[in-house]
């Protein structure tokens, strides 16, 4: 996703968020940065233990420690350290070194969705006058937020498939490089899926993400949502997510497929990934 279109972009030389947050990444972020920068995941990621399992938690041993992926820092992994990709320019200015393919949470910052409306999040580091009301209403922000939701909901399915494999081998302990290899192979397949779907249809998938048709909303509320995908005209994102699952089920064929985990129709900001921590 390209930079937010604006005649004046306050992010261009700021870098405050790049110096004050620890950023969680999803599998798409990992794949994108590896492909664009020709880097191995170990060069820019930190595998962090989690106190409590989260939606993006993966395991290396059945019943063991939960882990998440964070962007590395220059020096120790502390919030108030510069991101590994932050470039220091002359005149006291900073710039992201991977701006055009930065993580999806960085693309959506500092905006959020509240009851379907794009708003600036509370407590962000941007100056009070950085974003005008007109800027907040730009369609690019909604696209960025929808893209963020899509990527983390898909990553949830990717993680569940890996965790099913780990649970299938209760006495084994898997290594981090195995998980990274799995991620890169999965997202190669998902990139081919996106190519097959095509850019116009993918735009409809992204724009509709999380918007439930009335019939599906009622069925989900009663626990009666059927397994077969709905018609793409009525719910492009649900149909796409079923195709994602079909790809994931091809990995580890000796492991039984797990049910597709769908976000509840009533969820909104509550299911947005909490992917930046100060």
PDB file of N, CA and C in Angstrom, residues 57-98:
ATOM      1  N   UNK A  57      -0.976 -15.389  18.582  1.00  0.00           N
ATOM      2  CA  UNK A  57       0.001 -16.227  19.301  1.00  0.00           C
ATOM      3  C   UNK A  57       0.283 -17.513  18.543  1.00  0.00           C
ATOM      4  N   UNK A  58       1.561 -17.859  18.465  1.00  0.00           N
ATOM      5  CA  UNK A  58       1.938 -19.167  17.943  1.00  0.00           C
ATOM      6  C   UNK A  58       2.781 -19.873  18.991  1.00  0.00           C
ATOM      7  N   UNK A  59       2.851 -21.180  18.863  1.00  0.00           N
ATOM      8  CA  UNK A  59       3.537 -22.014  19.843  1.00  0.00           C
ATOM      9  C   UNK A  59       4.613 -22.847  19.147  1.00  0.00           C
ATOM     10  N   UNK A  60       5.639 -23.176  19.900  1.00  0.00           N
ATOM     11  CA  UNK A  60       6.686 -24.065  19.405  1.00  0.00           C
ATOM     12  C   UNK A  60       6.622 -25.431  20.070  1.00  0.00           C
ATOM     13  N   UNK A  61       5.795 -25.540  21.084  1.00  0.00           N
ATOM     14  CA  UNK A  61       5.625 -26.795  21.813  1.00  0.00           C
ATOM     15  C   UNK A  61       4.205 -26.844  22.345  1.00  0.00           C
ATOM     16  N   UNK A  62       3.573 -28.012  22.244  1.00  0.00           N
ATOM     17  CA  UNK A  62       2.194 -28.151  22.712  1.00  0.00           C
ATOM     18  C   UNK A  62       2.099 -27.827  24.200  1.00  0.00           C
ATOM     19  N   UNK A  63       1.197 -26.902  24.552  1.00  0.00           N
ATOM     20  CA  UNK A  63       1.038 -26.496  25.939  1.00  0.00           C
ATOM     21  C   UNK A  63       2.141 -25.605  26.456  1.00  0.00           C
ATOM     22  N   UNK A  64       3.004 -25.134  25.569  1.00  0.00           N
ATOM     23  CA  UNK A  64       4.155 -24.335  25.984  1.00  0.00           C
ATOM     24  C   UNK A  64       3.898 -22.839  25.921  1.00  0.00           C
ATOM     25  N   UNK A  65       4.998 -22.104  25.803  1.00  0.00           N
ATOM     26  CA  UNK A  65       4.979 -20.652  25.785  1.00  0.00           C
ATOM     27  C   UNK A  65       4.317 -20.128  24.510  1.00  0.00           C
ATOM     28  N   UNK A  66       3.504 -19.070  24.656  1.00  0.00           N
ATOM     29  CA  UNK A  66       2.939 -18.372  23.502  1.00  0.00           C
ATOM     30  C   UNK A  66       3.906 -17.289  23.047  1.00  0.00           C
ATOM     31  N   UNK A  67       3.997 -17.088  21.726  1.00  0.00           N
ATOM     32  CA  UNK A  67       4.914 -16.106  21.165  1.00  0.00           C
ATOM     33  C   UNK A  67       4.189 -15.209  20.165  1.00  0.00           C
ATOM     34  N   UNK A  68       4.748 -14.013  19.972  1.00  0.00           N
ATOM     35  CA  UNK A  68       4.313 -13.095  18.923  1.00  0.00           C
ATOM     36  C   UNK A  68       5.536 -12.526  18.225  1.00  0.00           C
ATOM     37  N   UNK A  69       5.316 -11.882  17.089  1.00  0.00           N
ATOM     38  CA  UNK A  69       6.403 -11.309  16.296  1.00  0.00           C
ATOM     39  C   UNK A  69       6.370  -9.792  16.372  1.00  0.00           C
ATOM     40  N   UNK A  70       7.528  -9.202  16.642  1.00  0.00           N
ATOM     41  CA  UNK A  70       7.668  -7.749  16.737  1.00  0.00           C
ATOM     42  C   UNK A  70       8.793  -7.278  15.811  1.00  0.00           C
ATOM     43  N   UNK A  71       8.643  -6.065  15.304  1.00  0.00           N
ATOM     44  CA  UNK A  71       9.760  -5.451  14.587  1.00  0.00           C
ATOM     45  C   UNK A  71      10.910  -5.202  15.553  1.00  0.00           C
ATOM     46  N   UNK A  72      12.101  -5.478  15.090  1.00  0.00           N
ATOM     47  CA  UNK A  72      13.283  -5.269  15.928  1.00  0.00           C
ATOM     48  C   UNK A  72      13.537  -3.772  16.119  1.00  0.00           C
ATOM     49  N   UNK A  73      14.378  -3.485  17.088  1.00  0.00           N
ATOM     50  CA  UNK A  73      14.803  -2.115  17.381  1.00  0.00           C
ATOM     51  C   UNK A  73      16.310  -1.999  17.185  1.00  0.00           C
ATOM     52  N   UNK A  74      16.780  -0.777  17.110  1.00  0.00           N
ATOM     53  CA  UNK A  74      18.227  -0.541  17.126  1.00  0.00           C
ATOM     54  C   UNK A  74      18.665  -0.577  18.580  1.00  0.00           C
ATOM     55  N   UNK A  75      19.269  -1.672  18.975  1.00  0.00           N
ATOM     56  CA  UNK A  75      19.592  -1.882  20.381  1.00  0.00           C
ATOM     57  C   UNK A  75      18.545  -2.765  21.024  1.00  0.00           C
ATOM     58  N   UNK A  76      18.415  -2.730  22.341  1.00  0.00           N
ATOM     59  CA  UNK A  76      17.453  -3.582  23.042  1.00  0.00           C
ATOM     60  C   UNK A  76      16.020  -3.311  22.599  1.00  0.00           C
ATOM     61  N   UNK A  77      15.173  -4.333  22.696  1.00  0.00           N
ATOM     62  CA  UNK A  77      13.768  -4.186  22.333  1.00  0.00           C
ATOM     63  C   UNK A  77      13.041  -3.438  23.438  1.00  0.00           C
ATOM     64  N   UNK A  78      13.076  -2.124  23.351  1.00  0.00           N
ATOM     65  CA  UNK A  78      12.369  -1.246  24.276  1.00  0.00           C
ATOM     66  C   UNK A  78      11.575  -0.249  23.459  1.00  0.00           C
ATOM     67  N   UNK A  79      10.433   0.167  24.008  1.00  0.00           N
ATOM     68  CA  UNK A  79       9.555   1.051  23.251  1.00  0.00           C
ATOM     69  C   UNK A  79      10.285   2.303  22.776  1.00  0.00           C
ATOM     70  N   UNK A  80      11.012   2.929  23.652  1.00  0.00           N
ATOM     71  CA  UNK A  80      11.641   4.207  23.313  1.00  0.00           C
ATOM     72  C   UNK A  80      13.039   3.993  22.728  1.00  0.00           C
ATOM     73  N   UNK A  81      13.071   3.147  21.714  1.00  0.00           N
ATOM     74  CA  UNK A  81      14.269   2.930  20.902  1.00  0.00           C
ATOM     75  C   UNK A  81      13.847   3.017  19.443  1.00  0.00           C
ATOM     76  N   UNK A  82      14.722   3.492  18.548  1.00  0.00           N
ATOM     77  CA  UNK A  82      14.333   3.597  17.141  1.00  0.00           C
ATOM     78  C   UNK A  82      14.115   2.241  16.493  1.00  0.00           C
ATOM     79  N   UNK A  83      13.141   2.172  15.605  1.00  0.00           N
ATOM     80  CA  UNK A  83      12.877   0.974  14.817  1.00  0.00           C
ATOM     81  C   UNK A  83      14.109   0.611  13.992  1.00  0.00           C
ATOM     82  N   UNK A  84      14.274  -0.660  13.738  1.00  0.00           N
ATOM     83  CA  UNK A  84      15.427  -1.130  12.979  1.00  0.00           C
ATOM     84  C   UNK A  84      15.466  -0.529  11.577  1.00  0.00           C
ATOM     85  N   UNK A  85      14.302  -0.102  11.050  1.00  0.00           N
ATOM     86  CA  UNK A  85      14.249   0.437   9.693  1.00  0.00           C
ATOM     87  C   UNK A  85      14.231   1.968   9.659  1.00  0.00           C
ATOM     88  N   UNK A  86      14.345   2.625  10.816  1.00  0.00           N
ATOM     89  CA  UNK A  86      14.293   4.084  10.828  1.00  0.00           C
ATOM     90  C   UNK A  86      15.606   4.665  10.318  1.00  0.00           C
ATOM     91  N   UNK A  87      15.498   5.556   9.342  1.00  0.00           N
ATOM     92  CA  UNK A  87      16.673   6.222   8.769  1.00  0.00           C
ATOM     93  C   UNK A  87      16.773   7.627   9.342  1.00  0.00           C
ATOM     94  N   UNK A  88      17.966   8.002   9.754  1.00  0.00           N
ATOM     95  CA  UNK A  88      18.205   9.354  10.275  1.00  0.00           C
ATOM     96  C   UNK A  88      18.741  10.228   9.145  1.00  0.00           C
ATOM     97  N   UNK A  89      17.976  11.276   8.824  1.00  0.00           N
ATOM     98  CA  UNK A  89      18.352  12.196   7.758  1.00  0.00           C
ATOM     99  C   UNK A  89      19.011  13.429   8.355  1.00  0.00           C
ATOM    100  N   UNK A  90      19.525  14.283   7.500  1.00  0.00           N
ATOM    101  CA  UNK A  90      20.115  15.523   7.973  1.00  0.00           C
ATOM    102  C   UNK A  90      19.069  16.478   8.509  1.00  0.00           C
ATOM    103  N   UNK A  91      19.495  17.394   9.328  1.00  0.00           N
ATOM    104  CA  UNK A  91      18.601  18.411   9.861  1.00  0.00           C
ATOM    105  C   UNK A  91      17.672  17.901  10.944  1.00  0.00           C
ATOM    106  N   UNK A  92      18.009  16.783  11.561  1.00  0.00           N
ATOM    107  CA  UNK A  92      17.194  16.252  12.640  1.00  0.00           C
ATOM    108  C   UNK A  92      15.936  15.541  12.184  1.00  0.00           C
ATOM    109  N   UNK A  93      15.837  15.231  10.899  1.00  0.00           N
ATOM    110  CA  UNK A  93      14.668  14.549  10.370  1.00  0.00           C
ATOM    111  C   UNK A  93      14.907  13.043  10.291  1.00  0.00           C
ATOM    112  N   UNK A  94      13.809  12.290  10.398  1.00  0.00           N
ATOM    113  CA  UNK A  94      13.854  10.840  10.283  1.00  0.00           C
ATOM    114  C   UNK A  94      12.906  10.397   9.182  1.00  0.00           C
ATOM    115  N   UNK A  95      13.143   9.193   8.657  1.00  0.00           N
ATOM    116  CA  UNK A  95      12.229   8.631   7.654  1.00  0.00           C
ATOM    117  C   UNK A  95      12.297   7.112   7.721  1.00  0.00           C
ATOM    118  N   UNK A  96      11.136   6.486   7.497  1.00  0.00           N
ATOM    119  CA  UNK A  96      11.067   5.034   7.447  1.00  0.00           C
ATOM    120  C   UNK A  96      11.805   4.536   6.212  1.00  0.00           C
ATOM    121  N   UNK A  97      12.688   3.560   6.402  1.00  0.00           N
ATOM    122  CA  UNK A  97      13.461   3.020   5.294  1.00  0.00           C
ATOM    123  C   UNK A  97      12.704   2.039   4.429  1.00  0.00           C
ATOM    124  N   UNK A  98      11.504   1.623   4.872  1.00  0.00           N
ATOM    125  CA  UNK A  98      10.690   0.697   4.076  1.00  0.00           C
ATOM    126  C   UNK A  98       9.271   1.267   3.928  1.00  0.00           C
TER     127      UNK A  98
END
